[in-house]
Coordinates of C-alpha atoms in Angstrom, one line a residue:
M1 CA 77.9 116.9 94.6
H2 CA 81.2 116.3 96.9
D3 CA 84.5 116.4 96.2
L4 CA 87.1 114.4 98.9
R5 CA 90.4 116.0 99.6
L6 CA 93.5 113.7 99.9
H7 CA 97.0 113.6 101.0
N8 CA 99.2 112.2 98.7
T9 CA 102.0 110.5 99.7
L10 CA 104.0 110.9 96.2
T11 CA 103.2 115.0 96.5
R12 CA 103.0 115.4 100.4
Q13 CA 100.4 117.6 99.4
T14 CA 96.4 117.2 100.0
E15 CA 94.8 117.5 96.9
T16 CA 91.7 116.7 94.7
F17 CA 90.9 113.9 94.5
V18 CA 90.9 113.3 90.5
P19 CA 90.6 109.8 89.1
L20 CA 91.1 108.4 85.7
D21 CA 87.4 108.1 84.7
A22 CA 86.7 110.8 86.6
A23 CA 83.6 110.6 83.5
G24 CA 82.3 106.8 84.5
R25 CA 83.1 108.2 88.3
T26 CA 84.3 104.2 88.7
V27 CA 87.6 104.1 90.5
T28 CA 90.4 101.4 91.0
F29 CA 92.2 100.9 94.3
Y30 CA 94.8 98.7 95.1
S31 CA 95.5 98.0 98.6
C32 CA 98.9 95.8 100.4
G33 CA 97.3 93.4 101.5
P34 CA 98.6 90.3 104.2
T35 CA 102.1 87.9 104.2
V36 CA 99.6 85.0 105.4
Y37 CA 102.8 83.4 107.4
D38 CA 100.7 84.7 110.7
D39 CA 97.7 85.9 111.9
A40 CA 97.0 88.9 111.1
H41 CA 97.8 91.6 114.1
V42 CA 95.4 95.1 115.4
G43 CA 98.7 97.0 113.6
N44 CA 98.0 95.8 109.6
F45 CA 94.5 96.4 110.7
R46 CA 93.7 99.5 111.1
S47 CA 96.0 100.4 107.6
F48 CA 93.3 97.7 106.6
L49 CA 90.8 99.6 107.7
N50 CA 92.0 102.7 107.3
A51 CA 92.0 101.5 103.3
D52 CA 88.3 100.3 104.0
V53 CA 87.2 103.6 105.3
L54 CA 88.1 105.4 102.1
R55 CA 86.9 103.3 100.1
R56 CA 83.3 103.5 101.9
T57 CA 83.5 107.6 102.0
L58 CA 84.2 107.0 98.1
E59 CA 80.9 105.2 97.3
L60 CA 79.5 107.4 99.9
I61 CA 79.5 110.8 97.6
G62 CA 79.2 108.3 95.0
Y63 CA 81.7 106.9 93.6
S64 CA 82.3 103.7 91.9
V65 CA 85.5 101.0 93.3
R66 CA 86.6 98.5 92.2
H67 CA 88.5 97.8 95.1
V68 CA 91.8 94.7 94.9
M69 CA 94.0 93.8 98.0
N70 CA 96.3 91.2 97.6
I71 CA 97.2 87.7 100.2
T72 CA 100.7 87.5 99.6
D73 CA 101.8 82.8 99.8
V74 CA 105.4 83.8 97.6
G75 CA 109.2 85.3 98.1
H76 CA 108.5 88.0 101.3
M77 CA 111.1 88.1 103.0
T78 CA 112.1 88.4 107.2
D79 CA 114.5 91.6 106.1
D80 CA 111.5 94.3 104.9
T81 CA 113.8 96.6 104.6
D82 CA 116.4 94.9 102.1
A83 CA 114.8 95.6 99.4
D84 CA 115.7 92.6 97.6
G85 CA 113.6 90.2 100.5
G86 CA 116.9 89.6 103.0
G87 CA 116.5 87.3 106.3
E88 CA 114.2 83.7 104.5
D89 CA 111.3 83.1 103.7
K90 CA 108.5 84.0 106.2
M91 CA 107.0 80.8 105.0
A92 CA 109.6 79.2 106.0
V93 CA 108.9 80.6 108.9
A94 CA 105.4 79.8 109.7
G95 CA 106.1 76.4 108.6
R96 CA 109.0 76.0 112.0
R97 CA 106.7 77.9 113.9
I98 CA 103.5 74.9 113.8
A99 CA 106.5 72.6 113.8
E100 CA 107.1 73.4 117.7
A101 CA 103.4 74.1 118.0
K102 CA 102.3 70.1 117.0
K103 CA 105.6 69.1 119.6
S104 CA 104.7 70.8 122.4
G105 CA 99.9 70.7 121.1
K106 CA 99.6 74.3 121.0
L107 CA 98.2 73.4 117.8
P108 CA 95.5 75.8 116.6
P109 CA 91.8 74.9 115.7
G110 CA 92.4 73.4 112.3
A111 CA 96.0 73.5 112.0
D112 CA 97.4 70.2 112.3
I113 CA 98.1 70.5 108.7
D114 CA 102.3 69.3 107.1
P115 CA 104.7 72.6 108.4
R116 CA 106.4 71.8 105.5
D117 CA 103.6 72.6 102.2
P118 CA 104.1 77.0 102.1
L119 CA 100.5 76.3 100.5
A120 CA 98.9 74.2 103.0
I121 CA 99.7 77.3 105.5
A122 CA 99.4 80.2 103.1
D123 CA 96.3 79.2 102.8
F124 CA 95.3 77.9 106.7
Y125 CA 96.3 81.6 108.2
A126 CA 94.7 83.0 104.6
S127 CA 91.1 81.1 105.7
R128 CA 92.2 83.1 109.4
F129 CA 92.2 86.1 108.0
L130 CA 89.6 86.2 106.1
E131 CA 87.4 85.1 109.1
D132 CA 89.0 88.7 110.2
A133 CA 88.6 90.5 108.1
R134 CA 85.0 89.9 107.5
T135 CA 84.0 89.8 111.1
L136 CA 85.5 94.0 111.6
G137 CA 83.8 94.9 108.3
V138 CA 86.7 94.8 105.2
K139 CA 84.2 95.0 101.9
V140 CA 86.6 94.0 100.1
A141 CA 87.4 90.2 101.9
E142 CA 83.3 90.2 101.9
E143 CA 83.4 90.7 97.9
S144 CA 85.8 88.1 97.8
S145 CA 83.5 85.5 99.1
K146 CA 82.6 86.1 95.1
D147 CA 84.7 87.5 93.2
P148 CA 88.2 85.9 93.7
T149 CA 89.7 88.5 91.6
L150 CA 89.2 91.1 94.5
M151 CA 91.8 89.2 96.7
P152 CA 94.9 87.0 94.1
R153 CA 97.9 85.9 95.7
P154 CA 101.2 86.1 94.1
T155 CA 100.5 81.5 93.4
Q156 CA 98.0 81.9 91.2
C157 CA 100.2 85.0 89.0
I158 CA 103.6 83.5 88.8
P159 CA 103.3 83.9 83.8
Q160 CA 102.4 88.1 84.5
M161 CA 105.7 88.6 86.9
I162 CA 107.3 86.5 84.2
A163 CA 105.3 88.8 81.5
L164 CA 106.5 91.7 82.9
V165 CA 110.1 90.6 83.8
E166 CA 110.8 90.4 80.3
K167 CA 109.6 93.6 79.8
L168 CA 111.7 95.0 81.6
I169 CA 114.7 93.7 80.9
A170 CA 114.0 94.8 77.2
R171 CA 113.4 98.1 78.2
N172 CA 117.0 97.9 79.2
H173 CA 115.8 98.8 83.4
A174 CA 116.6 95.5 83.8
Y175 CA 119.3 92.7 83.7
V176 CA 120.7 89.6 84.6
A177 CA 123.4 89.2 87.2
G178 CA 127.1 87.4 87.4
D179 CA 125.0 85.0 89.9
G180 CA 122.4 84.8 88.1
V181 CA 119.2 87.1 90.1
V182 CA 117.3 89.6 87.7
Y183 CA 118.3 92.6 88.9
F184 CA 115.6 96.2 88.1
D185 CA 118.7 98.8 87.6
I186 CA 116.9 101.4 89.4
R187 CA 119.2 104.3 87.7
S188 CA 117.8 103.2 84.4
F189 CA 114.2 105.0 86.9
P190 CA 115.6 108.9 87.4
A191 CA 112.7 109.0 90.0
Y192 CA 113.0 106.0 91.2
G193 CA 113.4 107.9 95.4
K194 CA 110.6 110.6 95.2
L195 CA 107.5 108.7 97.3
S196 CA 110.4 108.3 99.6
G197 CA 112.2 111.2 99.7
N198 CA 115.8 108.7 99.3
T199 CA 117.9 109.8 96.7
L200 CA 121.1 107.5 94.7
D201 CA 123.8 108.4 96.8
A202 CA 121.9 108.1 100.2
L203 CA 120.7 104.1 99.6
R204 CA 124.6 103.4 97.4
E205 CA 126.5 105.2 101.0
G206 CA 123.0 102.8 102.9
A207 CA 123.1 100.1 100.8
G208 CA 126.2 98.3 102.7
E209 CA 124.5 97.8 105.6
R210 CA 121.3 96.0 104.0
I211 CA 123.5 94.4 101.7
S212 CA 126.3 91.6 101.3
A213 CA 129.5 92.7 100.0
D214 CA 128.8 89.1 97.8
N215 CA 125.5 90.6 96.6
Q216 CA 126.7 94.3 96.1
S217 CA 130.0 92.9 93.0
F218 CA 126.6 91.6 91.1
K219 CA 125.5 95.4 90.7
R220 CA 126.0 97.2 88.5
H221 CA 124.2 99.8 90.8
P222 CA 123.8 98.8 95.6
A223 CA 120.2 99.2 95.8
D224 CA 119.1 98.2 92.7
F225 CA 117.3 95.4 93.5
M226 CA 115.6 91.6 92.9
L227 CA 112.5 91.1 89.8
W228 CA 113.5 87.2 90.3
K229 CA 115.9 84.8 92.2
P230 CA 116.7 81.1 90.5
D231 CA 117.5 79.1 93.1
A232 CA 115.7 75.5 92.5
A233 CA 116.6 74.2 96.1
H234 CA 113.3 76.6 97.4
V235 CA 110.4 74.4 98.6
M236 CA 108.2 77.2 96.3
K237 CA 109.2 78.0 92.9
W238 CA 108.7 77.9 89.3
D239 CA 110.5 77.4 86.2
S240 CA 111.2 80.2 83.5
P241 CA 113.6 81.8 81.0
W242 CA 116.0 82.8 83.9
G243 CA 115.8 79.4 85.8
A244 CA 113.9 78.2 88.7
G245 CA 113.4 80.4 90.9
Y246 CA 110.5 82.7 92.6
P247 CA 109.8 86.1 92.0
G248 CA 110.8 89.7 94.4
W249 CA 107.7 90.8 97.2
H250 CA 107.8 94.0 95.2
L251 CA 107.5 92.2 91.1
E252 CA 104.5 90.6 92.6
C253 CA 101.9 93.7 93.0
S254 CA 102.7 95.0 90.1
A255 CA 101.5 92.2 88.2
M256 CA 98.8 91.8 89.8
A257 CA 97.7 95.5 90.0
A258 CA 97.9 95.2 86.5
A259 CA 95.9 91.9 85.5
F260 CA 93.0 92.8 87.9
L261 CA 92.5 97.3 87.9
G262 CA 95.2 98.7 85.1
E263 CA 98.6 99.5 84.7
E264 CA 97.5 101.8 85.7
I265 CA 95.5 103.1 88.9
D266 CA 93.6 106.0 90.9
L267 CA 94.6 104.5 94.3
H268 CA 97.5 103.2 95.6
S269 CA 97.0 101.9 99.9
G270 CA 98.4 100.2 103.3
G271 CA 101.1 101.0 106.5
E272 CA 103.4 103.8 106.1
D273 CA 106.4 101.2 106.5
N274 CA 105.6 99.8 102.9
I275 CA 107.4 103.1 101.7
F276 CA 110.2 102.4 101.4
P277 CA 110.9 100.5 99.7
H278 CA 107.8 98.4 98.5
H279 CA 106.2 101.2 97.5
E280 CA 109.1 102.8 96.4
C281 CA 110.2 99.3 93.7
E282 CA 106.5 99.1 92.7
I283 CA 106.9 102.3 91.2
A284 CA 110.0 102.2 89.5
Q285 CA 108.6 98.1 87.9
S286 CA 105.0 99.6 86.6
C287 CA 106.9 103.2 85.6
C288 CA 108.9 101.0 83.6
G289 CA 107.3 97.4 82.8
Y290 CA 104.1 99.1 81.1
G291 CA 105.3 102.6 79.5
H292 CA 103.5 105.4 81.5
S293 CA 104.8 108.3 83.3
S294 CA 102.4 107.3 86.9
F295 CA 101.5 103.9 88.1
S296 CA 99.1 105.2 91.3
R297 CA 97.8 108.5 90.7
V298 CA 97.6 109.0 95.2
W299 CA 99.1 107.1 97.5
F300 CA 97.4 106.4 101.1
H301 CA 100.0 105.5 104.1
T302 CA 98.6 104.8 107.4
R303 CA 101.0 105.5 110.3
H304 CA 101.6 103.5 113.4
L305 CA 100.1 101.8 115.7
V306 CA 101.0 102.2 119.7
V307 CA 99.5 99.4 122.2
E308 CA 99.0 101.8 125.5
G309 CA 102.4 104.0 124.5
E310 CA 104.2 101.9 123.4
K311 CA 106.0 100.0 120.5
M312 CA 103.6 96.2 119.8
S313 CA 105.8 93.0 120.9
K314 CA 105.4 89.6 122.1
S315 CA 107.5 90.6 124.1
K316 CA 106.5 93.3 126.1
G317 CA 103.4 91.3 125.5
N318 CA 101.0 93.7 125.0
F319 CA 100.8 92.1 120.9
F320 CA 97.2 91.6 119.9
T321 CA 95.8 90.2 117.6
V322 CA 91.8 90.6 116.7
R323 CA 90.7 87.3 117.3
D324 CA 92.9 88.3 121.3
V325 CA 90.4 90.9 121.5
L326 CA 87.1 89.5 120.7
A327 CA 88.3 87.1 123.1
R328 CA 88.1 89.6 125.8
G329 CA 84.5 89.7 125.2
I330 CA 85.3 92.9 122.5
T331 CA 82.9 94.1 120.5
P332 CA 84.0 94.3 116.3
A333 CA 82.7 97.6 116.7
A334 CA 84.4 98.6 119.0
L335 CA 87.8 97.7 118.2
R336 CA 86.9 98.9 114.3
L337 CA 85.6 102.1 116.0
E338 CA 88.5 101.7 117.7
L339 CA 91.6 101.5 115.2
I340 CA 89.3 104.0 112.7
R341 CA 88.3 107.3 114.8
T342 CA 92.4 108.2 115.1
H343 CA 93.2 109.6 112.2
Y344 CA 95.1 108.1 109.8
R345 CA 98.5 110.2 109.3
T346 CA 98.8 110.2 113.2
N347 CA 99.4 107.7 115.2
A348 CA 97.5 106.0 117.1
N349 CA 97.1 104.2 119.9
F350 CA 95.2 101.7 121.0
T351 CA 94.1 101.3 124.8
W352 CA 91.2 99.5 126.5
Q353 CA 89.8 102.3 128.1
G354 CA 89.6 103.6 123.8
L355 CA 87.9 100.1 123.5
K356 CA 85.6 101.0 126.6
D357 CA 84.3 104.4 125.5
C358 CA 84.1 103.3 122.1
Q359 CA 81.7 100.6 123.4
R360 CA 79.8 103.3 125.1
Q361 CA 79.4 105.4 121.7
I362 CA 78.2 102.5 119.9
D363 CA 76.2 102.0 122.2
R364 CA 74.3 105.1 122.4
W365 CA 74.4 105.1 117.8
S366 CA 72.2 101.5 118.8
R367 CA 69.6 102.9 121.0
A368 CA 69.2 105.7 118.4
H369 CA 69.2 103.6 115.5
A370 CA 67.1 100.7 117.3
E371 CA 63.9 103.1 117.5
L372 CA 64.3 105.1 115.0
V373 CA 63.9 101.1 113.0
R374 CA 60.8 100.8 114.8
Q375 CA 59.2 104.2 114.8
A376 CA 59.8 104.2 110.7
A377 CA 57.6 100.7 110.7
N378 CA 55.6 102.2 112.2
T379 CA 54.7 105.0 110.3
P380 CA 54.5 106.3 106.6
A381 CA 56.4 107.1 104.6
K382 CA 56.5 111.1 103.9
F383 CA 59.6 112.0 101.7
G384 CA 59.3 115.3 99.3
A385 CA 56.1 116.8 102.0
D386 CA 56.5 120.4 102.1
N387 CA 55.1 119.8 105.7
I388 CA 58.8 118.2 106.7
N389 CA 61.4 119.2 108.8
H390 CA 64.6 117.7 108.5
G391 CA 66.1 115.9 111.8
P392 CA 69.0 115.4 113.7
F393 CA 70.2 112.8 112.1
A394 CA 69.4 114.1 108.1
R395 CA 70.7 117.9 109.0
I396 CA 73.8 116.3 109.6
L397 CA 74.6 113.6 107.1
E398 CA 75.7 116.9 105.0
Q399 CA 79.0 117.6 108.0
F400 CA 79.4 114.3 108.2
T401 CA 80.2 114.1 104.1
V402 CA 81.7 117.8 104.9
A403 CA 83.9 116.3 107.9
M404 CA 84.4 112.4 105.8
C405 CA 86.1 114.5 102.2
D406 CA 88.1 116.8 103.9
D407 CA 91.3 113.7 103.9
L408 CA 89.1 111.7 105.8
N409 CA 88.5 113.9 109.0
V410 CA 87.4 111.2 111.2
A411 CA 86.9 112.9 114.8
R412 CA 84.8 115.0 112.8
A413 CA 82.4 112.9 110.9
L414 CA 81.5 111.1 114.5
A415 CA 81.1 115.5 116.6
A416 CA 78.3 115.9 113.8
I417 CA 77.2 111.7 115.0
N418 CA 77.3 113.0 119.1
T419 CA 75.5 115.6 118.1
A420 CA 72.7 114.1 116.3
V421 CA 72.0 111.8 118.9
G422 CA 72.3 114.2 120.9
E423 CA 69.5 116.8 119.9
S424 CA 67.6 113.8 119.0
S425 CA 64.7 112.5 120.9
E426 CA 62.2 109.3 121.7
V427 CA 60.0 110.5 120.3
V428 CA 60.6 111.5 116.0
P429 CA 58.0 115.2 115.8
A430 CA 55.3 114.7 113.4
D431 CA 56.9 117.1 111.0
V432 CA 59.8 115.1 110.7
C433 CA 60.6 111.3 109.0
A434 CA 61.4 108.9 111.2
H435 CA 62.5 107.2 107.2
A436 CA 63.8 109.9 106.4
E437 CA 66.0 109.9 109.7
L438 CA 66.8 106.1 109.4
A439 CA 68.3 106.5 105.4
A440 CA 70.6 109.2 106.9
L441 CA 71.9 107.7 109.6
E442 CA 72.6 104.0 108.1
R443 CA 74.2 106.0 105.2
M444 CA 76.3 107.7 108.0
N445 CA 77.3 103.7 109.2
G446 CA 77.9 102.8 105.5
V447 CA 80.9 104.1 106.2
L448 CA 81.6 103.2 109.8
A449 CA 80.3 99.9 109.6
V450 CA 80.3 99.5 112.8
L451 CA 76.5 99.3 114.0
Q452 CA 75.4 95.7 112.6
R453 CA 78.6 95.0 113.8
N454 CA 77.5 96.0 117.4
V455 CA 76.5 93.1 119.6
S456 CA 77.9 94.0 123.6
P457 CA 75.9 92.0 125.2
S458 CA 75.6 95.5 128.2
A459 CA 74.0 97.6 125.2
D460 CA 71.3 99.3 127.3
L461 CA 69.0 98.9 123.5
H462 CA 65.1 100.6 124.5
G463 CA 62.4 97.7 124.8
D464 CA 65.2 95.3 123.7
S465 CA 64.6 95.4 120.6
E466 CA 68.2 95.5 119.1
V467 CA 68.8 91.8 120.9
V468 CA 65.8 90.5 119.8
E469 CA 66.0 91.6 115.9
F470 CA 69.4 90.6 116.2
K471 CA 69.0 87.5 118.2
A472 CA 65.6 86.4 115.3
K473 CA 68.7 87.7 112.3
V474 CA 70.8 84.5 113.3
E475 CA 68.8 81.8 113.7
S476 CA 66.9 82.8 110.0
L477 CA 70.4 82.7 108.8
I478 CA 71.2 79.7 110.3
A479 CA 67.8 78.3 108.9
A480 CA 68.7 79.2 105.6
R481 CA 72.2 77.4 105.9
A482 CA 70.2 74.8 107.2
A483 CA 68.2 74.6 103.6
A484 CA 71.0 74.6 101.6
R485 CA 73.1 72.3 103.2
T486 CA 70.1 69.9 103.1
A487 CA 69.4 70.7 99.8
K488 CA 73.3 70.0 99.2
D489 CA 74.5 74.0 97.8
W490 CA 77.7 74.8 99.6
A491 CA 78.7 78.1 98.4
A492 CA 74.7 78.8 99.4
S493 CA 76.4 77.1 103.0
D494 CA 79.5 79.0 102.1
R495 CA 77.4 82.6 102.0
V496 CA 74.8 82.8 105.4
R497 CA 78.2 81.2 106.6
D498 CA 80.7 84.2 105.6
E499 CA 77.5 86.5 106.6
L500 CA 77.1 85.4 109.7
A501 CA 81.0 86.1 110.0
A502 CA 80.4 89.7 109.1
I503 CA 77.5 90.1 112.0
G504 CA 80.2 88.3 114.9
V505 CA 78.9 84.8 114.4
Q506 CA 80.6 82.3 114.7
I507 CA 78.5 79.2 114.3
K508 CA 79.4 75.3 115.4
D509 CA 78.2 71.8 113.9
S510 CA 77.5 68.9 116.0
A511 CA 74.9 66.1 115.7
Q512 CA 72.9 67.7 117.5
G513 CA 72.4 70.6 115.5
T514 CA 73.9 74.0 114.9
T515 CA 74.5 76.7 118.0
W516 CA 75.9 79.8 117.7
T517 CA 78.0 82.6 119.8
R518 CA 79.1 85.9 119.4
M519 CA 83.0 86.8 118.3

């Protein structure tokens, strides 16, 4: 049995992780997902993938994890530094961008939608996000095809949000101001600022830069933040006791976490830019609304990603989505490894050379894996036999696990695998079980999730066996999908399509049949 040591942003300490249900070894985990007004970029995916690695590490050491990630489709404004959500709704920005793309004839495939329809825009980008996430092996995205509650959308949870606001007002933690907006009273929650290190005095001094004088005049404290805003002119609006309007961004996650995980949870993740104001406000709402001393017991934050040493920017030409990177012939495996190999609490430098290095490393593992698959298929299992010794992969599994349990020390875990690959030989010795070796390597890959996404045409695989296996698997899945479509079993057809996307295969249907390409 291994204990996971994990840094907790709330306490600023690395602690032994103990879930609420320690006896049942179950974990509740909430991750802040994308706002679907555009394609997520590689910096966004660094946070999502680190959360995925954390979830997989928990499963490696025997926990059952219920992982929920939201897809924000309403109420998230362009100014994230303003606790009220300043600027304009990001869905309106997306609509304007799509309208401009229509005029210029540069719409992305499938984006011929009404730019005035925010739900259609959200559905379009949510679908693209799910494709990207499944391609890179984000487990919660893969599971959501069967259980949509794992990736909820705010627009589907408005009643839960209204109920939470009502609780906060009833408990004197929120008030309806003179402008009709419902605000959270931060002075009613003395722990406000503990996560981010902000104080009420500092927030008061800085509020003038973020909140207009008109808006401040309605608040009891300049840093009180919005829970519900009546706005009959807003395209996305819902009836409420405070008038037709829409929820605050922070409110959404508190309500959805409670609805799908419980009022108090074990883990909450996001990028470091979520710490304030978003996660600080979530804690206040959830603790005050549901009456618990804590919301999430552990907070897990990933630091920023830069590209070739510079901040990512469209104006600099170094802004990349997952699709941009894969279009250059990079495998999903290499991209995933490049985004997770730097420790999550360190700023990561994304480079094209780094992607090449990751690909060479994965190709070595793939050759070793293909050889173990071949030998295991040709030899009987010898588990438990007295005369069987551990091979390099079985020996190294413990080192790998200890490294991952040390606050996700991926670098040390990768070194363990590389050591095992270096010690392995073409032929597994007679006193070593090929099945045990294969099982150990696949358990480690269960955390990294790269071997099944390694579709590099440059991989020098032993006898091309993995290439042959890959093609055979793809053709088998395409045949299964065709059979499902003939039977009009569209759910089964979609599941096969998702499985193909997960291994980096894009399919295209035509009158001549279905063709496939590697993403």
